[in-house]
């Protein structure tokens, strides 16, 4: 995604909405990939069925914590690593989603500053 430079005029609302939708699409793709990784890990290492694996991965990714008791050390180590990964994913997704909004706000301030100066 290319944003306008400081010297460029503020992008029209339609361009901003397209950027926002593109950011949301990228964020949803990242969440889907992270959820797939978690589901596969719980299914293979924890020997949960696919629905329970999806539930475990969703709860960890959403920050709620595990649902079922983890039966072996391999799945416990995976759950620990997946929880740390999920925290980083949250930060990355929020950065991607908020980037167009923050850029537009900052660009608006710079446009106003150059108009008054």
Coordinates of N, CA and C in Angstrom, one line a residue:
X1 N 0.8 -1.2 0.0 CA 0.0 0.0 0.0 C 0.9 1.2 0.0
X2 N 0.6 2.1 -0.9 CA 1.4 3.4 -1.0 C 0.5 4.5 -0.4
X3 N 1.1 5.2 0.5 CA 0.5 6.4 1.1 C 1.0 7.6 0.4
X4 N 0.3 8.7 0.5 CA 0.7 10.0 -0.1 C 1.9 10.6 0.7
X5 N 2.7 11.3 0.1 CA 3.8 12.0 0.8 C 3.4 13.2 1.4
X6 N 4.3 13.8 2.2 CA 4.0 15.0 3.0 C 3.6 16.2 2.1
X7 N 4.2 16.3 0.9 CA 3.9 17.4 0.0 C 2.7 17.1 -0.9
X8 N 2.2 15.9 -0.9 CA 1.0 15.6 -1.7 C -0.3 16.1 -0.9
X9 N -1.4 16.3 -1.7 CA -2.6 16.7 -1.1 C -3.2 15.5 -0.4
X10 N -4.2 15.7 0.5 CA -4.8 14.7 1.3 C -5.7 13.8 0.3
X11 N -5.6 12.5 0.4 CA -6.3 11.6 -0.5 C -7.8 11.7 -0.3
X12 N -8.5 11.6 -1.4 CA -10.0 11.6 -1.3 C -10.5 10.5 -0.3
X13 N -11.7 10.7 0.2 CA -12.3 9.7 1.1 C -12.4 8.3 0.5
X14 N -12.7 8.2 -0.8 CA -12.8 6.9 -1.5 C -11.5 6.2 -1.5
X15 N -10.4 6.9 -1.6 CA -9.0 6.2 -1.6 C -8.7 5.8 -0.2
X16 N -9.1 6.6 0.8 CA -8.9 6.2 2.2 C -9.7 4.9 2.6
X17 N -10.9 4.9 2.1 CA -11.8 3.7 2.4 C -11.2 2.5 1.7
X18 N -10.7 2.6 0.5 CA -10.0 1.5 -0.1 C -8.8 1.0 0.6
X19 N -8.0 1.9 1.1 CA -6.9 1.6 1.9 C -7.3 0.9 3.2
X20 N -8.3 1.4 3.8 CA -8.8 0.8 5.1 C -9.3 -0.7 4.8
X21 N -10.0 -0.8 3.7 CA -10.5 -2.2 3.4 C -9.4 -3.1 3.1
X22 N -8.4 -2.6 2.4 CA -7.2 -3.4 2.0 C -6.5 -3.8 3.3
X23 N -6.3 -2.9 4.3 CA -5.7 -3.2 5.5 C -6.5 -4.3 6.3
X24 N -7.8 -4.1 6.3 CA -8.6 -5.1 7.0 C -8.5 -6.5 6.3
X25 N -8.4 -6.5 5.0 CA -8.2 -7.8 4.3 C -6.9 -8.4 4.6
X26 N -5.9 -7.7 4.7 CA -4.5 -8.2 5.1 C -4.6 -8.7 6.5
X27 N -5.2 -8.0 7.4 CA -5.3 -8.4 8.8 C -6.1 -9.7 8.9
X28 N -7.2 -9.8 8.2 CA -8.0 -11.0 8.3 C -7.2 -12.2 7.7
X29 N -6.4 -12.0 6.7 CA -5.6 -13.1 6.2 C -4.5 -13.5 7.2
X30 N -3.9 -12.6 7.9 CA -3.0 -12.9 8.9 C -3.6 -13.7 10.1
X31 N -4.8 -13.2 10.5 CA -5.5 -13.9 11.5 C -5.9 -15.4 11.1
X32 N -6.3 -15.5 9.8 CA -6.6 -16.9 9.3 C -5.4 -17.8 9.3
X33 N -4.3 -17.2 8.9 CA -3.0 -18.0 8.9 C -2.6 -18.4 10.4
X34 N -2.7 -17.4 11.3 CA -2.4 -17.7 12.7 C -3.3 -18.7 13.3
X35 N -4.6 -18.6 13.0 CA -5.6 -19.6 13.5 C -5.3 -21.0 12.9
X36 N -4.9 -21.1 11.6 CA -4.6 -22.3 11.0 C -3.4 -23.0 11.7
X37 N -2.4 -22.2 12.0 CA -1.2 -22.7 12.6 C -1.6 -23.3 14.0
X38 N -2.4 -22.5 14.7 CA -2.8 -23.0 16.1 C -3.7 -24.2 16.0
X39 N -4.6 -24.3 15.1 CA -5.5 -25.4 14.9 C -4.7 -26.7 14.6
X40 N -3.7 -26.5 13.6 CA -2.9 -27.7 13.3 C -2.0 -28.1 14.4
X41 N -1.5 -27.2 15.2 CA -0.6 -27.6 16.3 C -1.4 -28.3 17.4
X42 N -2.5 -27.8 17.7 CA -3.3 -28.5 18.7 C -3.9 -29.9 18.2
X43 N -4.1 -29.9 17.0 CA -4.6 -31.2 16.4 C -3.5 -32.3 16.4
X44 N -2.4 -31.9 16.0 CA -1.3 -32.8 15.8 C -0.6 -33.2 17.2
X45 N -0.3 -32.1 17.9 CA 0.4 -32.3 19.2 C -0.5 -32.7 20.4
X46 N -1.7 -32.1 20.4 CA -2.6 -32.3 21.5 C -3.5 -33.4 21.3
X47 N -3.6 -33.9 20.0 CA -4.5 -35.0 19.6 C -6.0 -34.6 19.9
X48 N -6.3 -33.3 19.8 CA -7.7 -32.8 19.9 C -8.3 -33.0 18.5
X49 N -9.7 -33.2 18.5 CA -10.3 -33.2 17.2 C -10.3 -31.8 16.6
X50 N -10.7 -31.7 15.4 CA -10.5 -30.4 14.7 C -11.3 -29.3 15.3
X51 N -12.5 -29.6 15.8 CA -13.3 -28.5 16.4 C -12.7 -28.1 17.7
X52 N -12.3 -29.0 18.5 CA -11.6 -28.6 19.8 C -10.3 -27.9 19.5
X53 N -9.6 -28.3 18.5 CA -8.3 -27.6 18.1 C -8.6 -26.2 17.7
X54 N -9.6 -26.0 16.9 CA -10.0 -24.7 16.5 C -10.4 -23.8 17.7
X55 N -11.2 -24.4 18.6 CA -11.6 -23.7 19.8 C -10.4 -23.3 20.7
X56 N -9.5 -24.2 20.9 CA -8.2 -23.9 21.7 C -7.5 -22.7 21.0
X57 N -7.3 -22.9 19.7 CA -6.5 -21.8 18.9 C -7.2 -20.5 19.0
X58 N -8.5 -20.5 18.8 CA -9.3 -19.3 18.8 C -9.2 -18.6 20.2
X59 N -9.3 -19.4 21.2 CA -9.3 -18.8 22.6 C -7.9 -18.2 22.9
X60 N -6.9 -18.9 22.5 CA -5.5 -18.4 22.8 C -5.3 -17.1 21.9
X61 N -5.6 -17.2 20.6 CA -5.4 -16.1 19.7 C -6.3 -14.8 20.2
X62 N -7.4 -15.1 20.7 CA -8.3 -14.0 21.2 C -7.9 -13.5 22.6
X63 N -6.9 -14.1 23.2 CA -6.5 -13.7 24.5 C -7.2 -14.2 25.7
X64 N -8.1 -15.2 25.5 CA -8.9 -15.7 26.6 C -8.3 -16.9 27.4
X65 N -7.4 -17.6 26.8 CA -6.7 -18.7 27.5 C -7.2 -20.0 27.1
X66 N -6.6 -21.1 27.5 CA -6.9 -22.4 27.1 C -8.3 -22.9 27.7
X67 N -8.9 -23.8 27.0 CA -10.2 -24.4 27.4 C -10.0 -25.7 28.0
X68 N -9.4 -26.6 27.3 CA -9.2 -28.0 27.7 C -7.9 -28.2 28.4
X69 N -7.8 -29.3 29.2 CA -6.5 -29.6 29.9 C -5.5 -30.1 28.8
X70 N -4.3 -29.6 28.9 CA -3.3 -30.1 27.9 C -2.6 -31.3 28.5
X71 N -2.6 -32.4 27.7 CA -2.2 -33.7 28.2 C -0.8 -34.1 28.2
X72 N 0.0 -33.5 27.3 CA 1.4 -33.9 27.3 C 2.3 -32.6 27.2
X73 N 3.6 -32.8 27.4 CA 4.6 -31.7 27.4 C 4.7 -31.0 26.0
X74 N 4.6 -31.8 24.9 CA 4.7 -31.2 23.6 C 3.7 -30.2 23.4
X75 N 2.4 -30.5 23.7 CA 1.3 -29.5 23.5 C 1.4 -28.4 24.4
X76 N 2.0 -28.6 25.6 CA 2.1 -27.5 26.6 C 3.2 -26.5 26.0
X77 N 4.3 -27.0 25.5 CA 5.3 -26.1 24.9 C 4.7 -25.4 23.7
X78 N 4.0 -26.1 22.9 CA 3.3 -25.5 21.7 C 2.4 -24.4 22.2
X79 N 1.6 -24.6 23.2 CA 0.6 -23.7 23.7 C 1.4 -22.4 24.2
X80 N 2.5 -22.6 24.9 CA 3.3 -21.5 25.3 C 3.8 -20.6 24.2
X81 N 4.4 -21.3 23.2 CA 4.9 -20.6 22.0 C 3.8 -19.9 21.2
X82 N 2.7 -20.6 21.1 CA 1.5 -20.0 20.4 C 0.9 -18.8 21.1
X83 N 0.9 -18.9 22.4 CA 0.4 -17.7 23.2 C 1.3 -16.5 22.9
X84 N 2.6 -16.7 22.9 CA 3.6 -15.6 22.7 C 3.4 -15.1 21.2
X85 N 3.3 -16.0 20.3 CA 3.1 -15.7 18.9 C 1.7 -14.9 18.7
X86 N 0.7 -15.3 19.5 CA -0.6 -14.6 19.4 C -0.5 -13.2 19.8
X87 N 0.3 -12.9 20.9 CA 0.5 -11.6 21.4 C 1.1 -10.7 20.3
X88 N 2.1 -11.2 19.6 CA 2.8 -10.5 18.6 C 1.9 -10.3 17.4
X89 N 1.0 -11.3 17.1 CA 0.1 -11.1 16.0 C -0.9 -10.0 16.3
X90 N -1.3 -9.9 17.5 CA -2.3 -8.8 17.9 C -1.7 -7.5 17.6
X91 N -0.4 -7.3 18.0 CA 0.3 -6.0 17.8 C 0.4 -5.8 16.3
X92 N 0.8 -6.8 15.5 CA 1.0 -6.6 14.1 C -0.4 -6.3 13.4
X93 N -1.4 -7.0 13.8 CA -2.7 -6.8 13.1 C -3.2 -5.4 13.5
X94 N -3.1 -4.9 14.7 CA -3.5 -3.6 15.1 C -2.7 -2.5 14.3
X95 N -1.4 -2.8 14.1 CA -0.6 -1.8 13.4 C -1.1 -1.7 11.9
X96 N -1.4 -2.9 11.3 CA -1.8 -2.9 9.9 C -3.2 -2.2 9.8
X97 N -4.1 -2.5 10.7 CA -5.4 -1.9 10.6 C -5.4 -0.4 10.9
X98 N -4.6 0.0 11.9 CA -4.6 1.5 12.2 C -3.7 2.3 11.4
X99 N -2.8 1.7 10.6 CA -1.9 2.5 9.8 C -2.5 3.5 8.9
X100 N -3.6 3.2 8.1 CA -4.2 4.2 7.3 C -4.9 5.3 8.1
X101 N -5.5 5.0 9.2 CA -6.1 6.0 10.0 C -5.1 6.9 10.6
X102 N -4.0 6.4 11.2 CA -3.0 7.3 11.8 C -2.3 8.1 10.7
X103 N -2.1 7.5 9.6 CA -1.4 8.3 8.5 C -2.3 9.4 8.0
X104 N -3.6 9.2 7.9 CA -4.5 10.2 7.4 C -4.6 11.3 8.5
X105 N -4.6 11.0 9.7 CA -4.7 12.1 10.8 C -3.4 12.9 10.7
X106 N -2.2 12.2 10.7 CA -1.0 13.0 10.7 C -0.8 13.8 9.4
X107 N -1.3 13.2 8.3 CA -1.2 13.9 7.0 C -2.1 15.1 7.0
X108 N -3.2 15.0 7.6 CA -4.2 16.1 7.7 C -3.5 17.3 8.5
X109 N -2.8 16.9 9.6 CA -2.2 18.0 10.4 C -1.1 18.7 9.5
X110 N -0.3 17.9 8.7 CA 0.7 18.5 7.9 C 0.1 19.4 6.8
X111 N -1.0 19.0 6.2 CA -1.7 19.8 5.2 C -2.2 21.1 5.8
X112 N -2.8 21.0 7.0 CA -3.3 22.2 7.7 C -2.1 23.1 8.0
X113 N -1.0 22.5 8.4 CA 0.2 23.3 8.8 C 0.8 24.1 7.6
X114 N 0.8 23.4 6.5 CA 1.4 24.1 5.3 C 0.4 25.1 4.7
X115 N -0.9 24.9 4.9 CA -1.9 25.9 4.5 C -1.8 27.2 5.3
X116 N -1.5 27.1 6.6 CA -1.5 28.3 7.4 C -0.1 29.0 7.4
X117 N 0.9 28.3 7.0 CA 2.3 28.9 7.0 C 2.6 29.5 5.8

